[in-house]
XYZ file of C-alpha atoms in Angstrom:
679
model
C 60.855 -39.023 -54.829
C 60.055 -35.331 -55.069
C 62.794 -33.023 -53.956
C 60.635 -31.277 -51.387
C 59.915 -34.541 -49.546
C 63.551 -35.225 -48.802
C 65.447 -33.940 -45.789
C 65.843 -30.188 -46.119
C 69.207 -28.605 -46.813
C 70.081 -27.970 -43.176
C 69.203 -31.525 -42.103
C 71.026 -33.004 -45.088
C 74.141 -31.053 -44.148
C 73.934 -32.430 -40.605
C 73.493 -35.974 -41.915
C 76.447 -35.580 -44.293
C 78.651 -34.347 -41.444
C 77.686 -37.379 -39.340
C 78.365 -39.690 -42.260
C 81.794 -38.169 -42.894
C 82.889 -38.779 -39.301
C 81.434 -42.309 -39.381
C 78.731 -41.391 -36.920
C 75.896 -42.809 -39.017
C 75.633 -45.518 -41.665
C 75.219 -44.173 -45.230
C 72.258 -46.473 -45.933
C 70.235 -44.549 -43.321
C 70.000 -41.631 -45.747
C 67.448 -43.403 -47.907
C 65.411 -44.445 -44.863
C 65.392 -40.929 -43.423
C 64.259 -39.448 -46.739
C 61.526 -42.068 -46.900
C 60.316 -41.154 -43.389
C 60.182 -37.475 -44.336
C 58.154 -38.351 -47.415
C 55.774 -40.654 -45.499
C 55.010 -37.996 -42.938
C 54.497 -35.269 -45.515
C 57.475 -33.263 -44.330
C 58.550 -32.345 -40.830
C 60.327 -29.631 -38.859
C 64.110 -29.303 -39.295
C 64.808 -30.124 -35.654
C 62.677 -33.267 -35.897
C 64.608 -34.352 -38.994
C 67.888 -33.802 -37.154
C 66.531 -35.678 -34.136
C 65.815 -38.674 -36.344
C 69.388 -38.471 -37.669
C 70.617 -38.645 -34.077
C 68.193 -41.471 -33.274
C 69.423 -43.626 -36.161
C 73.014 -42.832 -35.237
C 72.420 -44.264 -31.755
C 70.709 -47.318 -33.253
C 73.858 -47.872 -35.313
C 75.699 -48.391 -32.007
C 73.698 -51.582 -31.477
C 70.703 -50.285 -29.503
C 67.355 -51.821 -30.355
C 65.477 -48.937 -28.755
C 66.083 -45.443 -27.375
C 64.283 -43.996 -24.345
C 62.453 -40.763 -25.107
C 63.747 -38.922 -22.075
C 65.435 -35.684 -23.141
C 68.067 -35.637 -20.380
C 69.061 -39.292 -20.880
C 69.045 -38.956 -24.655
C 71.295 -35.900 -24.484
C 73.695 -37.644 -22.119
C 74.041 -40.676 -24.419
C 74.316 -38.497 -27.510
C 76.916 -36.180 -25.978
C 79.122 -39.143 -25.054
C 78.959 -40.469 -28.596
C 79.482 -37.049 -30.172
C 82.535 -36.283 -28.006
C 84.009 -39.637 -28.969
C 83.489 -38.944 -32.661
C 85.147 -35.518 -32.374
C 88.082 -37.019 -30.498
C 88.444 -39.714 -33.159
C 88.648 -37.100 -35.910
C 91.266 -35.186 -33.986
C 93.369 -38.328 -33.552
C 93.117 -39.144 -37.275
C 94.333 -35.650 -38.145
C 97.182 -36.064 -35.658
C 98.228 -39.355 -37.296
C 98.435 -37.757 -40.727
C 95.178 -39.216 -42.053
C 92.435 -37.017 -43.427
C 89.948 -35.995 -40.793
C 86.837 -33.818 -40.826
C 86.998 -30.157 -39.811
C 86.059 -30.427 -36.148
C 85.630 -26.647 -35.900
C 82.583 -26.811 -38.168
C 81.290 -29.851 -36.299
C 81.349 -28.049 -32.958
C 78.975 -25.424 -34.333
C 76.147 -27.976 -33.952
C 76.685 -28.568 -30.241
C 74.716 -25.631 -28.743
C 71.519 -26.759 -30.516
C 71.574 -30.434 -29.466
C 69.383 -30.012 -26.365
C 66.667 -28.151 -28.322
C 66.768 -30.646 -31.213
C 66.241 -33.539 -28.807
C 63.459 -31.737 -26.917
C 61.595 -30.882 -30.135
C 61.975 -34.366 -31.587
C 60.699 -36.145 -28.492
C 57.826 -33.721 -28.052
C 56.764 -34.174 -31.666
C 56.654 -37.945 -31.232
C 54.737 -37.836 -27.943
C 52.268 -35.266 -29.334
C 51.407 -37.635 -32.188
C 52.822 -35.421 -34.929
C 54.640 -38.446 -36.383
C 51.725 -40.871 -36.185
C 52.203 -41.810 -39.851
C 55.619 -43.156 -38.929
C 55.187 -44.645 -35.472
C 52.741 -47.215 -34.117
C 51.881 -46.348 -30.510
C 51.551 -49.326 -28.129
C 50.288 -48.717 -24.607
C 51.495 -52.041 -23.151
C 54.238 -53.884 -25.010
C 53.893 -57.047 -22.894
C 50.292 -57.509 -23.976
C 51.165 -57.775 -27.674
C 50.814 -61.179 -29.296
C 51.582 -62.628 -32.733
C 48.386 -61.201 -34.193
C 49.144 -57.715 -32.844
C 52.684 -57.814 -34.211
C 51.470 -58.851 -37.657
C 49.273 -55.747 -37.812
C 52.059 -53.218 -37.161
C 52.454 -51.485 -40.511
C 54.708 -48.563 -39.582
C 58.515 -48.392 -39.575
C 58.729 -47.196 -35.954
C 57.060 -48.426 -32.790
C 56.573 -46.249 -29.693
C 55.853 -48.072 -26.427
C 54.458 -46.162 -23.457
C 54.728 -48.674 -20.592
C 57.648 -48.475 -18.145
C 58.963 -45.363 -19.874
C 58.571 -44.159 -23.437
C 60.764 -46.099 -25.874
C 61.147 -45.752 -29.630
C 62.029 -48.895 -31.597
C 62.537 -49.710 -35.202
C 59.486 -51.917 -35.692
C 61.615 -54.873 -36.850
C 63.531 -54.677 -33.561
C 60.336 -54.469 -31.495
C 58.922 -57.527 -33.253
C 62.195 -59.439 -32.753
C 62.235 -58.498 -29.054
C 58.682 -59.759 -28.543
C 59.369 -62.910 -30.570
C 62.312 -63.718 -28.294
C 60.315 -63.013 -25.137
C 57.395 -65.177 -26.278
C 59.555 -68.007 -27.649
C 62.022 -68.398 -24.781
C 59.345 -69.583 -22.378
C 58.321 -72.461 -24.605
C 61.879 -73.556 -25.295
C 63.499 -73.241 -21.876
C 60.905 -73.358 -19.078
C 59.595 -76.848 -19.640
C 59.339 -79.978 -17.545
C 62.161 -82.496 -17.337
C 61.775 -84.625 -20.462
C 63.372 -87.651 -18.812
C 61.668 -87.218 -15.443
C 60.405 -90.813 -15.486
C 63.872 -92.211 -16.179
C 65.348 -92.106 -12.701
C 67.958 -94.731 -13.628
C 69.902 -92.470 -16.026
C 73.612 -93.122 -15.373
C 75.567 -90.023 -16.274
C 78.896 -90.246 -18.017
C 80.879 -87.323 -16.643
C 84.394 -88.101 -17.760
C 87.393 -89.784 -16.259
C 90.999 -88.950 -15.474
C 91.736 -85.385 -16.568
C 88.118 -84.999 -17.542
C 86.517 -84.943 -14.099
C 83.888 -82.212 -13.943
C 83.625 -79.484 -11.349
C 80.387 -78.702 -9.513
C 78.927 -76.250 -12.045
C 79.915 -78.419 -15.008
C 78.310 -81.430 -13.367
C 75.132 -79.412 -12.739
C 74.949 -78.437 -16.418
C 75.565 -82.023 -17.602
C 72.980 -83.433 -15.196
C 70.294 -80.917 -16.148
C 70.999 -81.160 -19.867
C 71.109 -84.948 -19.870
C 67.791 -85.016 -18.008
C 66.076 -83.072 -20.739
C 66.423 -79.397 -19.862
C 67.379 -76.884 -22.502
C 70.062 -74.573 -21.120
C 72.089 -71.439 -21.576
C 75.661 -72.253 -20.534
C 77.859 -69.191 -19.982
C 81.445 -68.723 -18.948
C 84.762 -67.268 -19.999
C 87.512 -68.998 -21.972
C 88.734 -72.227 -20.418
C 85.647 -72.806 -18.259
C 84.704 -75.918 -20.236
C 81.548 -74.931 -22.110
C 82.363 -77.273 -24.995
C 83.321 -80.109 -22.643
C 79.972 -79.753 -20.873
C 78.086 -79.910 -24.150
C 79.996 -83.017 -25.251
C 78.927 -84.870 -22.111
C 75.350 -83.615 -22.389
C 75.187 -84.957 -25.949
C 76.835 -88.236 -24.960
C 74.342 -88.831 -22.149
C 71.316 -87.744 -24.200
C 72.262 -90.205 -26.929
C 72.335 -93.020 -24.378
C 68.550 -92.887 -24.626
C 67.989 -95.304 -27.533
C 65.196 -93.228 -29.055
C 67.489 -90.180 -29.224
C 70.278 -91.840 -31.160
C 68.345 -90.974 -34.299
C 67.973 -87.303 -33.373
C 69.542 -84.745 -35.691
C 72.275 -82.704 -33.992
C 72.925 -79.193 -35.302
C 76.089 -77.325 -34.352
C 75.854 -73.654 -35.282
C 77.440 -70.277 -34.604
C 77.020 -66.762 -36.014
C 80.201 -67.022 -38.130
C 81.774 -69.827 -40.128
C 84.999 -69.434 -38.191
C 83.206 -69.820 -34.849
C 81.228 -72.802 -36.161
C 84.386 -74.553 -37.379
C 86.158 -73.847 -34.128
C 83.300 -75.295 -32.053
C 83.396 -78.498 -34.086
C 87.197 -78.714 -33.813
C 86.967 -78.253 -30.050
C 84.289 -80.937 -29.740
C 86.336 -83.357 -31.842
C 89.430 -82.673 -29.754
C 87.538 -83.447 -26.552
C 85.826 -86.472 -28.105
C 89.187 -88.087 -28.839
C 89.992 -87.994 -25.117
C 87.009 -90.101 -24.115
C 87.924 -93.327 -22.353
C 88.737 -96.147 -24.827
C 86.378 -98.595 -23.142
C 83.551 -96.042 -23.250
C 84.193 -95.558 -26.978
C 83.976 -99.288 -27.520
C 80.870 -99.779 -25.382
C 79.036 -96.892 -27.062
C 80.451 -97.004 -30.580
C 77.207 -95.754 -32.251
C 77.267 -92.648 -30.032
C 80.952 -92.021 -30.689
C 80.487 -92.464 -34.424
C 77.512 -90.086 -34.524
C 79.364 -87.362 -32.645
C 82.537 -87.882 -34.680
C 80.647 -87.144 -37.896
C 78.863 -83.992 -36.811
C 78.864 -81.023 -39.204
C 78.882 -77.365 -38.175
C 76.897 -74.524 -39.755
C 76.641 -70.782 -39.684
C 73.206 -69.855 -38.339
C 72.300 -68.376 -41.726
C 73.222 -71.615 -43.479
C 71.393 -73.664 -40.849
C 68.179 -71.676 -41.368
C 68.697 -71.845 -45.165
C 68.244 -68.329 -46.443
C 66.136 -68.348 -49.613
C 66.989 -65.635 -52.129
C 63.692 -66.132 -53.929
C 61.674 -65.631 -50.722
C 64.055 -63.074 -49.238
C 63.663 -64.971 -45.961
C 64.787 -68.110 -44.159
C 63.391 -71.500 -45.232
C 63.112 -72.630 -41.607
C 60.924 -70.207 -39.682
C 57.884 -69.924 -37.415
C 55.676 -71.759 -39.907
C 58.267 -74.289 -41.109
C 60.168 -75.457 -38.045
C 62.911 -78.040 -37.750
C 61.857 -81.605 -36.804
C 61.009 -82.165 -33.132
C 63.637 -84.887 -32.800
C 66.475 -82.372 -32.956
C 69.281 -81.153 -30.711
C 70.771 -77.674 -31.226
C 74.112 -76.419 -29.928
C 74.603 -72.685 -30.570
C 78.039 -71.250 -29.756
C 79.385 -67.679 -29.443
C 75.894 -66.424 -28.638
C 77.170 -62.993 -27.577
C 77.782 -62.316 -31.286
C 74.181 -63.034 -32.378
C 72.098 -59.939 -33.111
C 68.469 -59.524 -32.055
C 66.943 -60.265 -35.469
C 68.931 -63.455 -36.071
C 68.352 -64.632 -32.499
C 64.610 -64.249 -32.955
C 64.644 -66.033 -36.315
C 66.621 -68.947 -34.865
C 64.413 -69.438 -31.811
C 61.243 -69.308 -33.878
C 62.470 -72.107 -36.152
C 63.188 -74.459 -33.231
C 60.262 -76.661 -32.120
C 59.281 -76.675 -28.457
C 60.136 -80.377 -28.087
C 63.730 -79.983 -29.282
C 66.767 -79.745 -27.027
C 68.703 -76.473 -27.270
C 71.995 -75.491 -25.658
C 73.204 -71.906 -26.077
C 76.835 -71.171 -25.204
C 78.599 -67.854 -24.791
C 80.516 -65.337 -22.717
C 78.232 -62.375 -21.890
C 81.193 -60.123 -21.021
C 82.683 -60.268 -24.517
C 81.882 -57.795 -27.245
C 78.243 -57.988 -28.371
C 77.033 -58.509 -31.937
C 78.086 -56.185 -34.739
C 74.422 -55.533 -35.500
C 71.659 -54.544 -33.078
C 71.136 -56.050 -29.686
C 72.983 -57.722 -26.838
C 70.613 -60.643 -26.440
C 72.837 -63.009 -24.468
C 73.548 -60.197 -21.998
C 69.801 -59.738 -21.463
C 68.771 -63.381 -21.087
C 71.605 -65.275 -19.408
C 70.892 -64.118 -15.870
C 67.547 -65.902 -15.766
C 68.416 -68.490 -13.100
C 65.745 -70.925 -14.284
C 67.640 -72.097 -17.337
C 71.204 -70.766 -17.076
C 74.304 -72.417 -15.680
C 77.261 -70.053 -15.343
C 80.640 -71.795 -15.338
C 83.033 -69.807 -13.167
C 86.094 -72.034 -12.828
C 88.651 -71.631 -15.618
C 91.127 -74.428 -16.288
C 93.208 -71.969 -18.272
C 93.391 -69.662 -15.239
C 94.928 -72.482 -13.195
C 97.798 -72.748 -15.671
C 98.096 -68.975 -16.154
C 96.519 -67.385 -13.063
C 97.621 -63.809 -13.744
C 95.714 -63.583 -17.024
C 92.659 -65.040 -15.326
C 93.007 -62.626 -12.429
C 93.251 -59.632 -14.770
C 90.194 -60.741 -16.754
C 88.295 -61.211 -13.493
C 89.209 -57.678 -12.359
C 87.758 -56.202 -15.535
C 84.675 -58.412 -15.441
C 84.000 -57.444 -11.804
C 83.795 -53.780 -12.784
C 81.362 -54.649 -15.601
C 79.216 -56.773 -13.276
C 79.035 -54.254 -10.465
C 78.988 -51.048 -12.506
C 81.249 -49.663 -9.784
C 84.253 -47.578 -10.926
C 85.806 -47.854 -7.472
C 86.525 -51.526 -8.177
C 88.958 -50.619 -10.965
C 92.469 -51.767 -10.052
C 95.133 -49.540 -11.663
C 98.379 -51.094 -12.904
C 101.797 -49.552 -13.297
C 103.015 -49.089 -16.869
C 106.669 -49.091 -17.882
C 108.383 -48.168 -21.124
C 108.157 -50.989 -23.699
C 111.311 -53.178 -23.654
C 111.883 -52.590 -27.380
C 112.439 -48.899 -26.632
C 115.256 -49.509 -24.157
C 118.649 -51.102 -24.718
C 118.056 -54.364 -22.854
C 115.034 -56.609 -23.367
C 113.760 -57.642 -19.946
C 112.090 -61.056 -19.436
C 108.328 -60.873 -19.833
C 105.771 -61.750 -17.216
C 102.472 -63.482 -17.831
C 100.793 -60.040 -17.837
C 102.713 -56.937 -18.958
C 101.750 -53.254 -19.033
C 103.732 -51.079 -21.433
C 103.631 -47.522 -22.708
C 105.360 -46.134 -25.780
C 106.514 -42.775 -24.414
C 107.209 -41.008 -21.171
C 107.794 -37.544 -22.663
C 104.384 -35.939 -23.191
C 105.767 -33.255 -25.496
C 107.509 -35.796 -27.718
C 104.483 -38.112 -27.857
C 102.542 -35.789 -30.154
C 105.150 -35.936 -32.919
C 103.991 -38.197 -35.734
C 107.458 -39.293 -36.871
C 108.521 -40.257 -33.354
C 105.356 -42.295 -32.825
C 105.910 -44.241 -36.059
C 109.518 -44.886 -35.083
C 108.497 -46.288 -31.697
C 105.861 -48.580 -33.141
C 108.301 -49.917 -35.740
C 110.802 -50.730 -32.960
C 108.086 -52.532 -30.999
C 107.005 -54.384 -34.124
C 110.579 -55.411 -35.030
C 111.046 -56.868 -31.544
C 107.668 -58.612 -31.799
C 108.543 -60.211 -35.153
C 111.972 -61.289 -33.854
C 110.658 -62.756 -30.594
C 111.245 -66.520 -30.339
C 108.642 -69.188 -29.624
C 109.263 -72.891 -29.008
C 107.816 -74.704 -32.030
C 108.482 -78.419 -31.797
C 112.136 -78.742 -30.841
C 113.197 -75.384 -32.334
C 113.044 -71.724 -31.384
C 111.413 -69.740 -34.195
C 110.277 -66.164 -34.787
C 107.879 -64.573 -37.257
C 110.931 -63.553 -39.276
C 111.238 -67.311 -40.004
C 107.824 -67.437 -41.697
C 109.142 -66.786 -45.263
C 111.793 -69.494 -44.910
C 109.289 -72.067 -43.677
C 106.697 -71.052 -46.274
C 109.216 -71.395 -49.099
C 109.709 -75.060 -48.138
C 106.014 -75.904 -48.366
C 105.161 -77.952 -51.473
C 101.527 -77.450 -52.389
C 100.942 -80.865 -53.987
C 103.137 -82.952 -51.701
C 101.697 -84.875 -48.782
C 104.692 -86.835 -47.446
C 105.607 -86.946 -43.766
C 108.294 -84.275 -44.115
C 105.710 -81.890 -45.545
C 103.279 -82.697 -42.736
C 105.959 -81.740 -40.206
C 106.744 -78.474 -42.019
C 103.072 -77.550 -42.397
C 102.359 -78.148 -38.723
C 105.451 -76.158 -37.729
C 104.519 -73.057 -39.703
C 100.888 -73.359 -38.640
C 101.800 -73.617 -34.951
C 104.146 -70.653 -35.365
C 101.363 -68.571 -36.950
C 99.152 -69.206 -33.908
C 101.881 -68.488 -31.359
C 101.084 -64.781 -31.216
C 98.953 -62.011 -32.626
C 98.772 -58.239 -32.382
C 95.309 -56.987 -31.500
C 94.184 -53.395 -31.863
C 90.900 -51.718 -31.071
C 91.350 -49.497 -34.129
C 91.486 -50.179 -37.842
C 92.816 -46.762 -38.863
C 95.436 -44.478 -37.335
C 99.021 -44.950 -36.166
C 98.135 -47.885 -33.902
C 95.464 -49.308 -36.213
C 95.751 -52.735 -37.820
C 96.133 -51.301 -41.323
C 99.270 -49.347 -40.379
C 100.715 -52.171 -38.262
C 100.201 -54.795 -40.984
C 101.768 -52.557 -43.599
C 104.814 -52.019 -41.372
C 105.071 -55.755 -40.532
C 105.128 -56.737 -44.213
C 107.767 -54.079 -44.915
C 110.009 -55.350 -42.091
C 109.649 -59.014 -43.089
C 110.250 -58.227 -46.761
C 113.319 -56.147 -45.902
C 114.908 -58.871 -43.782
C 114.073 -61.646 -46.270
C 115.666 -59.714 -49.122
C 118.569 -58.666 -46.882
C 119.336 -62.349 -46.293
C 119.865 -62.779 -50.025
C 116.428 -64.088 -50.994
C 114.295 -62.794 -53.839
C 110.532 -62.377 -53.757
C 108.234 -64.065 -56.288
C 107.976 -61.951 -59.406
C 104.901 -59.748 -59.941
C 103.323 -60.791 -56.611
C 102.083 -58.357 -54.004
C 102.260 -61.170 -51.454
C 105.288 -62.486 -49.576
C 105.881 -66.089 -48.453
C 104.617 -66.606 -44.942
C 102.277 -63.611 -45.003
C 99.236 -64.141 -42.794
C 95.944 -63.401 -44.538
C 92.407 -63.319 -43.161
C 89.228 -63.975 -45.126
C 86.928 -60.976 -44.571
C 83.948 -62.084 -46.666
C 82.409 -65.538 -46.868
C 83.576 -67.571 -49.878
C 80.806 -70.168 -49.853
C 82.094 -71.982 -52.947
C 85.308 -72.884 -51.100
C 83.739 -73.222 -47.630
C 85.870 -70.315 -46.418
C 84.326 -67.891 -43.986
C 84.826 -64.428 -42.564
C 87.597 -64.745 -39.975
C 89.373 -67.795 -41.441
C 93.120 -67.164 -41.446
C 95.789 -68.776 -43.617
C 99.419 -68.507 -44.720
C 100.713 -67.495 -48.154
C 102.820 -70.141 -49.891
C 103.980 -70.318 -53.493
C 103.948 -72.920 -56.222
C 106.485 -71.607 -58.712
C 105.456 -67.927 -58.848
C 101.773 -68.543 -58.090
C 100.585 -67.589 -54.588
C 98.322 -69.955 -52.638
C 96.614 -69.627 -49.282
C 97.238 -72.568 -46.952
C 94.606 -73.159 -44.268
C 93.999 -75.903 -41.762
C 90.524 -77.382 -41.787
C 90.257 -81.124 -41.027
C 93.641 -81.236 -42.787
C 95.677 -78.703 -44.708
C 94.042 -77.227 -47.802
C 95.369 -74.836 -50.458
C 93.513 -72.223 -52.506
C 95.008 -70.286 -55.387
C 94.754 -66.661 -54.309
C 93.697 -65.485 -57.762
C 90.452 -67.469 -57.281
C 89.544 -65.522 -54.143
C 88.127 -62.001 -54.221
C 90.938 -59.543 -53.487
C 88.545 -57.395 -51.435
C 87.854 -60.443 -49.240
C 91.459 -60.722 -48.051
C 93.550 -58.656 -45.664
C 96.895 -59.078 -43.916
C 96.504 -60.524 -40.425
C 99.671 -60.147 -38.364
C 97.487 -57.613 -36.566
C 93.705 -57.912 -36.383
C 90.998 -55.877 -34.706
C 89.795 -57.076 -31.322
C 86.337 -57.454 -32.869
C 87.787 -59.881 -35.435
C 89.634 -61.820 -32.728
C 86.452 -63.069 -31.065
C 86.389 -66.852 -30.985
C 90.179 -67.116 -31.482
C 92.997 -68.021 -29.097
C 96.725 -67.325 -29.286
C 99.578 -68.250 -26.982
C 100.674 -64.615 -26.752
C 98.710 -61.424 -27.377
C 100.043 -57.896 -27.792
C 97.162 -55.437 -27.535
C 97.176 -51.753 -28.516
C 94.529 -49.603 -26.832
C 93.460 -46.183 -28.211
C 95.651 -43.348 -26.987
C 92.928 -40.882 -25.946
C 90.682 -41.079 -22.892
C 87.113 -40.883 -24.193
C 87.858 -42.712 -27.457
C 84.724 -44.674 -28.485
C 86.727 -47.922 -28.759
C 88.270 -47.599 -25.318
C 85.853 -49.725 -23.321
C 85.497 -52.629 -20.919
C 84.277 -55.202 -23.440
C 87.099 -54.408 -25.871
C 89.665 -54.814 -23.081
C 88.143 -58.022 -21.680
C 87.779 -59.632 -25.113
C 91.379 -58.842 -26.052
C 92.861 -60.163 -22.809
C 90.879 -63.396 -22.930
C 92.293 -64.242 -26.369
C 95.676 -64.927 -24.693
C 96.500 -68.363 -23.315
C 99.937 -67.824 -21.773
C 101.012 -64.160 -22.084
C 99.431 -60.786 -22.709
C 101.008 -57.362 -23.055
C 98.860 -54.245 -23.025
C 100.228 -51.152 -24.742
C 98.482 -48.097 -23.303
C 98.964 -45.629 -20.458
C 97.732 -45.787 -16.892
C 94.992 -43.283 -17.725
C 93.739 -44.998 -20.885
C 93.819 -48.404 -19.190
C 91.688 -47.167 -16.291
C 89.311 -45.550 -18.784
C 88.998 -48.863 -20.642
C 88.146 -50.676 -17.389
C 85.132 -48.463 -16.662
C 81.708 -50.126 -16.703
C 80.468 -50.518 -20.274
C 77.566 -48.555 -21.691
C 75.030 -51.311 -22.076
C 73.063 -51.592 -25.269
C 69.350 -51.176 -24.788
C 67.668 -54.230 -26.269
C 64.552 -54.113 -24.100
C 64.181 -57.884 -23.655
C 62.449 -58.864 -20.413
C 61.828 -62.505 -19.526
């Protein structure tokens, strides 16, 4: 590429500044240079506008409205958050960017946005952007002819898409109708006798509606928070569908966006399946056997990505067989491109059940598809009664408060809560409630001192590690993890080992620290480092030695961060470090306990997991959750979906470490991603 066709020096400097403060993905540099080359050069302000546009796309938007006032408002909110984040990193002792130089850009933002939008609307970037007068009139043939990287639609406002996002949006809109708005497939079978559970498995009104509609042939989106019975509903839908003799031979595909979520869906289904009435199992043994042997997939593995083709094997032209049933879980985590690819590969005659919680965090990549489609009353059943909330009503009430603000978009519905100093920072440890609100300092002047902040967090962490949980017939803390781990024998499968393995596994799931941040004083990296130091110190102080030459300690919790397909380990799987002689292994629970020598796993695919990010916690549940929120009002990770997702990971107790001001800020209605899907 010729030097003169790249971004000019001023634009490159702006891009580099954005990249340094993590305001834009580095891979966008190549794309921006390519756009400049394709268009034969462009004005500096237009180049900077495109930098800002791609930065906003990186936040998960599939499109941006070309309205200067709205664009500036969205951009200013992001920019202020990025500046604040840099200031907090500098405060915590980490290297941050010089915010003084960053603020020099601010006076020119309005003019940059005005010039960029005007250039697009005047047709000066016609080599880059396909202009479409009416997006809803486009069909498959029209989409196939779009040969430009950007698409500008002019109906119902002017919106700029990446073309791949526009095509995915239209594919979803055109496909959903065929999959979900169809006639009852079993309409002529008026004698269908529904199995809807017995004893503790009686279904509530909404669950019964979903089972009835699904069993009678409708494809559905089933939404609801944790404990509302989405998996239970699907089990009974499958059971009743398979009562039709011709459907016993159907293929059933369980899939989710991550391997962890897929495994967890299968585990949940198997757990519920075991509770089915013994007589029903006997009477319908073929159905029970079929469901018992189901396999789960990631969506990528289900669609069979072909490296040679650079595309999925199953697609619009090569669909799955018609005699298929699909159950897709954790749909809030599916991005717009993958959602489109999945729907296109499913034949119109198949049954499809999409499950998810639309108030959780959306996908890491672009889009918030479940949030756009679930409110279509024609094919959605929203489960609103949580069994977990009955056992722990305060957690359910708190989650409902936060969700109400998100639903209504009304800040006045925020309910403030009173925060007290964390018990670890006072002499006596008070009994905890089901929901607890704690702050780490009451002295504003003292709070800004780095050393004092570290000291407070270490005290909180020491109390957290020492806190007892009832595991079997014993009270155990996380400080007991090394002792339990040292008793695990990798190759031994006797009953004593089974008891030990279950004890340490149950202990590992008894609690987790969640943080919105990865970096900084309250980030998971700092917390995990401190946790390992405290555990190591106590273990050695009790007269024990650590395995020679190992960076790991017995009982250390580790999370897989990159799929390890060879071992069927997936991003989000969590295990416990145990040793055989001086060799560290990772113990995980799949169908049973399995062990993997850590030297066989990529070191960059492992990280300590006493604390995990709230994003990583999606799909997981813990008895107790301690959640750190960012300390500054306006922080980009202080938002409603972060707060709701973190709280709903807790089954019996949650403690929120924040301040009254930051908590209220986190409750505010979320900034919704603009996906553009209209059904």
